[in-house]
mmCIF file of C-alpha atoms in Angstrom:
data_model
loop_
_atom_site.group_PDB
_atom_site.id
_atom_site.type_symbol
_atom_site.label_atom_id
_atom_site.label_comp_id
_atom_site.label_asym_id
_atom_site.label_seq_id
_atom_site.Cartn_x
_atom_site.Cartn_y
_atom_site.Cartn_z
ATOM 1 C CA UNK A 1 5.432 0.002 -102.620
ATOM 2 C CA UNK A 2 8.055 -0.902 -99.202
ATOM 3 C CA UNK A 3 7.956 -0.419 -96.037
ATOM 4 C CA UNK A 4 10.742 2.280 -96.553
ATOM 5 C CA UNK A 5 9.364 4.255 -99.491
ATOM 6 C CA UNK A 6 6.035 4.509 -97.999
ATOM 7 C CA UNK A 7 7.622 5.780 -94.728
ATOM 8 C CA UNK A 8 9.622 8.677 -96.762
ATOM 9 C CA UNK A 9 6.297 9.643 -98.460
ATOM 10 C CA UNK A 10 4.849 10.403 -95.617
ATOM 11 C CA UNK A 11 7.104 11.656 -93.606
ATOM 12 C CA UNK A 12 7.636 13.891 -96.474
ATOM 13 C CA UNK A 13 4.028 14.414 -96.493
ATOM 14 C CA UNK A 14 3.974 15.753 -93.147
ATOM 15 C CA UNK A 15 7.746 18.414 -93.764
ATOM 16 C CA UNK A 16 5.176 19.238 -96.490
ATOM 17 C CA UNK A 17 2.541 20.665 -94.793
ATOM 18 C CA UNK A 18 5.088 21.581 -91.397
ATOM 19 C CA UNK A 19 6.603 24.106 -94.277
ATOM 20 C CA UNK A 20 4.072 25.176 -96.655
ATOM 21 C CA UNK A 21 2.888 28.960 -96.668
ATOM 22 C CA UNK A 22 -0.871 29.814 -97.592
ATOM 23 C CA UNK A 23 -1.681 33.490 -99.079
ATOM 24 C CA UNK A 24 -3.435 35.549 -96.882
ATOM 25 C CA UNK A 25 -3.259 38.830 -98.568
ATOM 26 C CA UNK A 26 -3.242 39.461 -102.908
ATOM 27 C CA UNK A 27 -3.495 42.923 -104.071
ATOM 28 C CA UNK A 28 -4.347 42.240 -108.109
ATOM 29 C CA UNK A 29 -5.239 45.839 -109.195
ATOM 30 C CA UNK A 30 -8.224 44.556 -110.181
ATOM 31 C CA UNK A 31 -10.593 47.229 -109.837
ATOM 32 C CA UNK A 32 -10.837 50.666 -111.328
ATOM 33 C CA UNK A 33 -9.541 53.348 -109.040
ATOM 34 C CA UNK A 34 -6.645 51.640 -105.768
ATOM 35 C CA UNK A 35 -8.596 50.523 -103.210
ATOM 36 C CA UNK A 36 -9.470 53.104 -100.412
ATOM 37 C CA UNK A 37 -9.891 50.522 -98.217
ATOM 38 C CA UNK A 38 -6.200 48.785 -98.802
ATOM 39 C CA UNK A 39 -4.001 51.994 -100.261
ATOM 40 C CA UNK A 40 -3.434 55.684 -98.377
ATOM 41 C CA UNK A 41 -2.170 58.359 -101.237
ATOM 42 C CA UNK A 42 0.812 60.435 -99.488
ATOM 43 C CA UNK A 43 0.753 64.263 -101.196
ATOM 44 C CA UNK A 44 3.033 66.522 -101.160
ATOM 45 C CA UNK A 45 7.481 67.145 -101.411
ATOM 46 C CA UNK A 46 8.417 65.834 -98.010
ATOM 47 C CA UNK A 47 8.853 69.833 -96.625
ATOM 48 C CA UNK A 48 10.002 71.188 -93.884
ATOM 49 C CA UNK A 49 12.228 67.945 -94.625
ATOM 50 C CA UNK A 50 11.919 68.587 -98.605
ATOM 51 C CA UNK A 51 11.268 65.554 -101.087
ATOM 52 C CA UNK A 52 10.551 62.500 -97.614
ATOM 53 C CA UNK A 53 14.312 63.285 -96.685
ATOM 54 C CA UNK A 54 16.148 62.522 -99.270
ATOM 55 C CA UNK A 55 16.522 65.878 -101.435
ATOM 56 C CA UNK A 56 14.462 64.034 -104.022
ATOM 57 C CA UNK A 57 12.689 66.722 -106.963
ATOM 58 C CA UNK A 58 9.860 65.558 -107.483
ATOM 59 C CA UNK A 59 6.004 66.412 -105.684
ATOM 60 C CA UNK A 60 3.740 63.614 -104.853
ATOM 61 C CA UNK A 61 0.213 63.615 -106.245
ATOM 62 C CA UNK A 62 -3.233 61.969 -106.401
ATOM 63 C CA UNK A 63 -3.309 62.004 -109.742
ATOM 64 C CA UNK A 64 -0.016 60.237 -111.265
ATOM 65 C CA UNK A 65 -1.414 56.682 -111.326
ATOM 66 C CA UNK A 66 -4.134 54.838 -113.024
ATOM 67 C CA UNK A 67 -6.049 50.874 -112.700
ATOM 68 C CA UNK A 68 -5.342 49.699 -115.447
ATOM 69 C CA UNK A 69 -5.562 46.262 -117.071
ATOM 70 C CA UNK A 70 -4.552 44.639 -113.742
ATOM 71 C CA UNK A 71 -1.756 46.684 -112.994
ATOM 72 C CA UNK A 72 -0.798 49.483 -110.666
ATOM 73 C CA UNK A 73 1.162 51.936 -113.655
ATOM 74 C CA UNK A 74 2.893 54.608 -111.461
ATOM 75 C CA UNK A 75 3.909 57.751 -113.703
ATOM 76 C CA UNK A 76 6.475 59.952 -113.847
ATOM 77 C CA UNK A 77 6.015 63.224 -115.441
ATOM 78 C CA UNK A 78 7.783 66.493 -116.023
ATOM 79 C CA UNK A 79 6.295 69.762 -116.215
ATOM 80 C CA UNK A 80 7.373 73.030 -116.918
ATOM 81 C CA UNK A 81 10.338 72.423 -113.622
ATOM 82 C CA UNK A 82 8.255 70.941 -111.491
ATOM 83 C CA UNK A 83 8.477 66.715 -111.333
ATOM 84 C CA UNK A 84 5.177 64.485 -110.397
ATOM 85 C CA UNK A 85 5.189 60.850 -109.202
ATOM 86 C CA UNK A 86 2.712 58.517 -107.318
ATOM 87 C CA UNK A 87 3.693 57.942 -103.470
ATOM 88 C CA UNK A 88 1.331 54.463 -101.217
ATOM 89 C CA UNK A 89 1.551 52.978 -98.523
ATOM 90 C CA UNK A 90 -1.038 50.154 -96.908
ATOM 91 C CA UNK A 91 -0.349 51.592 -93.148
ATOM 92 C CA UNK A 92 -2.779 51.330 -90.296
ATOM 93 C CA UNK A 93 -4.916 48.517 -93.572
ATOM 94 C CA UNK A 94 -2.935 45.806 -94.622
ATOM 95 C CA UNK A 95 0.469 45.001 -91.941
ATOM 96 C CA UNK A 96 1.650 41.772 -91.942
ATOM 97 C CA UNK A 97 4.357 39.906 -89.469
ATOM 98 C CA UNK A 98 6.529 37.120 -91.074
ATOM 99 C CA UNK A 99 6.045 35.301 -94.573
ATOM 100 C CA UNK A 100 6.950 35.453 -97.836
ATOM 101 C CA UNK A 101 6.131 38.659 -99.148
ATOM 102 C CA UNK A 102 6.129 39.478 -103.023
ATOM 103 C CA UNK A 103 5.464 41.920 -106.134
ATOM 104 C CA UNK A 104 5.603 41.535 -109.748
ATOM 105 C CA UNK A 105 6.977 44.493 -111.026
ATOM 106 C CA UNK A 106 8.330 45.382 -114.236
ATOM 107 C CA UNK A 107 10.543 48.917 -113.760
ATOM 108 C CA UNK A 108 10.997 52.028 -115.355
ATOM 109 C CA UNK A 109 13.843 53.700 -117.989
ATOM 110 C CA UNK A 110 16.223 56.721 -117.282
ATOM 111 C CA UNK A 111 18.962 58.416 -115.612
ATOM 112 C CA UNK A 112 17.171 60.234 -112.159
ATOM 113 C CA UNK A 113 14.341 57.758 -111.511
ATOM 114 C CA UNK A 114 14.353 55.463 -108.521
ATOM 115 C CA UNK A 115 11.026 53.437 -108.855
ATOM 116 C CA UNK A 116 10.901 51.331 -104.913
ATOM 117 C CA UNK A 117 8.752 48.209 -102.984
ATOM 118 C CA UNK A 118 9.861 48.666 -99.905
ATOM 119 C CA UNK A 119 8.236 48.138 -96.258
ATOM 120 C CA UNK A 120 7.847 50.205 -93.364
ATOM 121 C CA UNK A 121 7.954 49.305 -89.083
ATOM 122 C CA UNK A 122 4.414 50.090 -87.858
ATOM 123 C CA UNK A 123 5.113 51.951 -85.124
ATOM 124 C CA UNK A 124 6.780 54.711 -88.169
ATOM 125 C CA UNK A 125 4.933 57.593 -85.905
ATOM 126 C CA UNK A 126 5.653 56.448 -82.394
ATOM 127 C CA UNK A 127 9.551 56.152 -82.498
ATOM 128 C CA UNK A 128 11.226 57.450 -86.034
ATOM 129 C CA UNK A 129 13.121 56.550 -88.193
ATOM 130 C CA UNK A 130 15.252 54.723 -88.642
ATOM 131 C CA UNK A 131 14.202 52.742 -85.068
ATOM 132 C CA UNK A 132 11.030 51.254 -86.723
ATOM 133 C CA UNK A 133 12.815 49.426 -89.167
ATOM 134 C CA UNK A 134 13.218 50.070 -92.776
ATOM 135 C CA UNK A 135 13.561 46.479 -95.324
ATOM 136 C CA UNK A 136 13.663 47.160 -99.331
ATOM 137 C CA UNK A 137 12.322 45.120 -101.985
ATOM 138 C CA UNK A 138 13.206 46.470 -104.523
ATOM 139 C CA UNK A 139 15.622 49.379 -105.083
ATOM 140 C CA UNK A 140 16.593 50.418 -108.517
ATOM 141 C CA UNK A 141 18.220 53.586 -109.598
ATOM 142 C CA UNK A 142 18.662 54.254 -113.288
ATOM 143 C CA UNK A 143 21.618 56.411 -112.965
ATOM 144 C CA UNK A 144 23.201 52.097 -112.001
ATOM 145 C CA UNK A 145 21.557 49.953 -115.560
ATOM 146 C CA UNK A 146 21.733 46.606 -114.262
ATOM 147 C CA UNK A 147 21.506 46.448 -110.538
ATOM 148 C CA UNK A 148 19.098 45.882 -108.472
ATOM 149 C CA UNK A 149 19.141 47.086 -104.590
ATOM 150 C CA UNK A 150 18.220 44.405 -101.277
ATOM 151 C CA UNK A 151 18.265 46.701 -98.287
ATOM 152 C CA UNK A 152 17.805 46.917 -94.476
ATOM 153 C CA UNK A 153 17.682 49.518 -92.359
ATOM 154 C CA UNK A 154 17.851 49.692 -88.706
ATOM 155 C CA UNK A 155 18.974 51.619 -85.701
ATOM 156 C CA UNK A 156 21.943 49.699 -85.051
ATOM 157 C CA UNK A 157 23.317 51.246 -88.895
ATOM 158 C CA UNK A 158 21.908 54.947 -87.712
ATOM 159 C CA UNK A 159 20.139 54.226 -90.917
ATOM 160 C CA UNK A 160 23.073 54.064 -93.246
ATOM 161 C CA UNK A 161 22.468 51.196 -96.082
ATOM 162 C CA UNK A 162 25.707 48.351 -94.522
ATOM 163 C CA UNK A 163 22.625 46.138 -94.310
ATOM 164 C CA UNK A 164 22.566 46.031 -97.884
ATOM 165 C CA UNK A 165 23.197 43.646 -101.118
ATOM 166 C CA UNK A 166 23.729 44.877 -105.209
ATOM 167 C CA UNK A 167 23.447 42.484 -107.654
ATOM 168 C CA UNK A 168 23.751 42.572 -110.987
ATOM 169 C CA UNK A 169 21.302 41.122 -113.454
ATOM 170 C CA UNK A 170 21.061 42.185 -117.074
ATOM 171 C CA UNK A 171 17.747 41.583 -118.270
ATOM 172 C CA UNK A 172 16.609 43.281 -115.094
ATOM 173 C CA UNK A 173 15.067 46.266 -117.290
ATOM 174 C CA UNK A 174 13.476 43.375 -119.721
ATOM 175 C CA UNK A 175 9.613 42.964 -119.105
ATOM 176 C CA UNK A 176 8.554 42.358 -115.393
ATOM 177 C CA UNK A 177 10.196 40.230 -112.349
ATOM 178 C CA UNK A 178 9.549 38.836 -109.046
ATOM 179 C CA UNK A 179 10.936 40.500 -105.977
ATOM 180 C CA UNK A 180 10.220 38.917 -102.513
ATOM 181 C CA UNK A 181 11.236 38.323 -99.100
ATOM 182 C CA UNK A 182 11.085 34.906 -96.942
ATOM 183 C CA UNK A 183 10.750 36.890 -93.628
ATOM 184 C CA UNK A 184 11.376 34.935 -90.043
ATOM 185 C CA UNK A 185 11.945 35.065 -86.945
ATOM 186 C CA UNK A 186 15.164 34.751 -87.530
ATOM 187 C CA UNK A 187 16.531 35.773 -90.593
ATOM 188 C CA UNK A 188 14.959 38.144 -93.750
ATOM 189 C CA UNK A 189 15.977 36.300 -97.373
ATOM 190 C CA UNK A 190 15.593 38.617 -100.758
ATOM 191 C CA UNK A 191 14.717 37.462 -103.575
ATOM 192 C CA UNK A 192 14.671 38.531 -107.067
ATOM 193 C CA UNK A 193 12.579 35.691 -109.404
ATOM 194 C CA UNK A 194 13.886 32.292 -108.446
ATOM 195 C CA UNK A 195 16.792 33.692 -107.341
ATOM 196 C CA UNK A 196 18.449 34.530 -103.504
ATOM 197 C CA UNK A 197 20.684 37.032 -103.466
ATOM 198 C CA UNK A 198 20.852 38.768 -100.188
ATOM 199 C CA UNK A 199 20.257 37.220 -96.315
ATOM 200 C CA UNK A 200 20.500 39.056 -93.455
ATOM 201 C CA UNK A 201 20.301 37.240 -89.688
ATOM 202 C CA UNK A 202 22.454 39.355 -87.192
ATOM 203 C CA UNK A 203 23.835 36.891 -84.665
ATOM 204 C CA UNK A 204 22.713 39.579 -81.546
ATOM 205 C CA UNK A 205 19.047 40.659 -82.237
ATOM 206 C CA UNK A 206 17.870 43.339 -80.179
ATOM 207 C CA UNK A 207 15.492 46.111 -80.809
ATOM 208 C CA UNK A 208 18.333 48.425 -82.268
ATOM 209 C CA UNK A 209 19.121 45.250 -84.307
ATOM 210 C CA UNK A 210 16.387 43.848 -85.455
ATOM 211 C CA UNK A 211 13.050 45.575 -84.959
ATOM 212 C CA UNK A 212 12.011 42.733 -87.106
ATOM 213 C CA UNK A 213 9.862 41.344 -84.808
ATOM 214 C CA UNK A 214 6.519 43.195 -85.023
ATOM 215 C CA UNK A 215 4.221 43.944 -88.193
ATOM 216 C CA UNK A 216 4.914 46.320 -91.541
ATOM 217 C CA UNK A 217 3.553 47.803 -93.555
ATOM 218 C CA UNK A 218 3.840 48.551 -97.706
ATOM 219 C CA UNK A 219 5.341 51.376 -99.601
ATOM 220 C CA UNK A 220 4.930 51.724 -103.608
ATOM 221 C CA UNK A 221 6.084 55.012 -105.117
ATOM 222 C CA UNK A 222 8.187 56.299 -107.788
ATOM 223 C CA UNK A 223 11.601 59.094 -106.597
ATOM 224 C CA UNK A 224 13.290 61.679 -109.243
ATOM 225 C CA UNK A 225 17.171 62.378 -107.921
ATOM 226 C CA UNK A 226 17.344 62.887 -104.397
ATOM 227 C CA UNK A 227 20.635 61.238 -102.554
ATOM 228 C CA UNK A 228 20.339 58.091 -103.888
ATOM 229 C CA UNK A 229 18.192 58.602 -107.344
ATOM 230 C CA UNK A 230 21.451 61.007 -108.176
ATOM 231 C CA UNK A 231 21.728 64.877 -108.602
ATOM 232 C CA UNK A 232 21.401 64.565 -112.205
ATOM 233 C CA UNK A 233 18.040 63.948 -114.492
ATOM 234 C CA UNK A 234 16.606 62.995 -117.694
ATOM 235 C CA UNK A 235 14.596 65.091 -118.301
ATOM 236 C CA UNK A 236 14.433 63.666 -121.836
ATOM 237 C CA UNK A 237 12.534 60.513 -120.927
ATOM 238 C CA UNK A 238 9.783 61.608 -119.204
ATOM 239 C CA UNK A 239 7.019 60.294 -118.903
ATOM 240 C CA UNK A 240 8.128 57.028 -117.270
ATOM 241 C CA UNK A 241 6.038 53.995 -115.627
ATOM 242 C CA UNK A 242 6.033 51.722 -112.506
ATOM 243 C CA UNK A 243 4.049 49.244 -113.056
ATOM 244 C CA UNK A 244 3.173 46.866 -110.693
ATOM 245 C CA UNK A 245 0.675 43.637 -111.907
ATOM 246 C CA UNK A 246 0.654 41.948 -108.325
ATOM 247 C CA UNK A 247 1.275 42.127 -104.798
ATOM 248 C CA UNK A 248 1.452 38.954 -102.083
ATOM 249 C CA UNK A 249 1.790 37.766 -98.530
ATOM 250 C CA UNK A 250 1.927 34.288 -97.434
ATOM 251 C CA UNK A 251 2.580 32.593 -94.116
#
């Protein structure tokens, strides 16, 4: 091996060490129930906002999820005229700032379903939404098949989804897929499996355009109907399952 090859090898090793991330937290859902030291279960329909502010139909309960074979399974159900589902979060328990954050999940099928893996700023209660910032790592709506939505909400956009990307993936409903962001002080890259699908990198960064300079917490839920899920719901599809294999954070 000549001197040039040795130098290049050493440089590559050094640079690799600089960019290599370490797994700092993982949720493999390997217990019998949700870990209460990590997760909060949200109960109710969100009134007086009615449907968590999006005119959704479901009632969130503590009975619509289970842990089975290392998976979190959220089940959307229809009983009479009542729809039920689950919404959980890690607020004040597991909050992260920067790194690679990812989930491996399998989508439910059906018109009106709206599963999501997303994040809110830890100061949500203090400053409200959208000033706290929101990172939608995965959103899928049954009325628009074969599409994945990745979105940022900020005060600058008045909460509207102008910082967003809709990506067509023909096999997204088949099996499990990986949904991830790589988040730095400068930008947020969104990935589905190995593919980069969207980059958010505003030129001007202030509290209204870039609230992504503080810890955020995770949310996992499956909504039904609503402004985004759509007014029409196909009742024949219930029950449906949104399955999460794991969530991991690398920094």
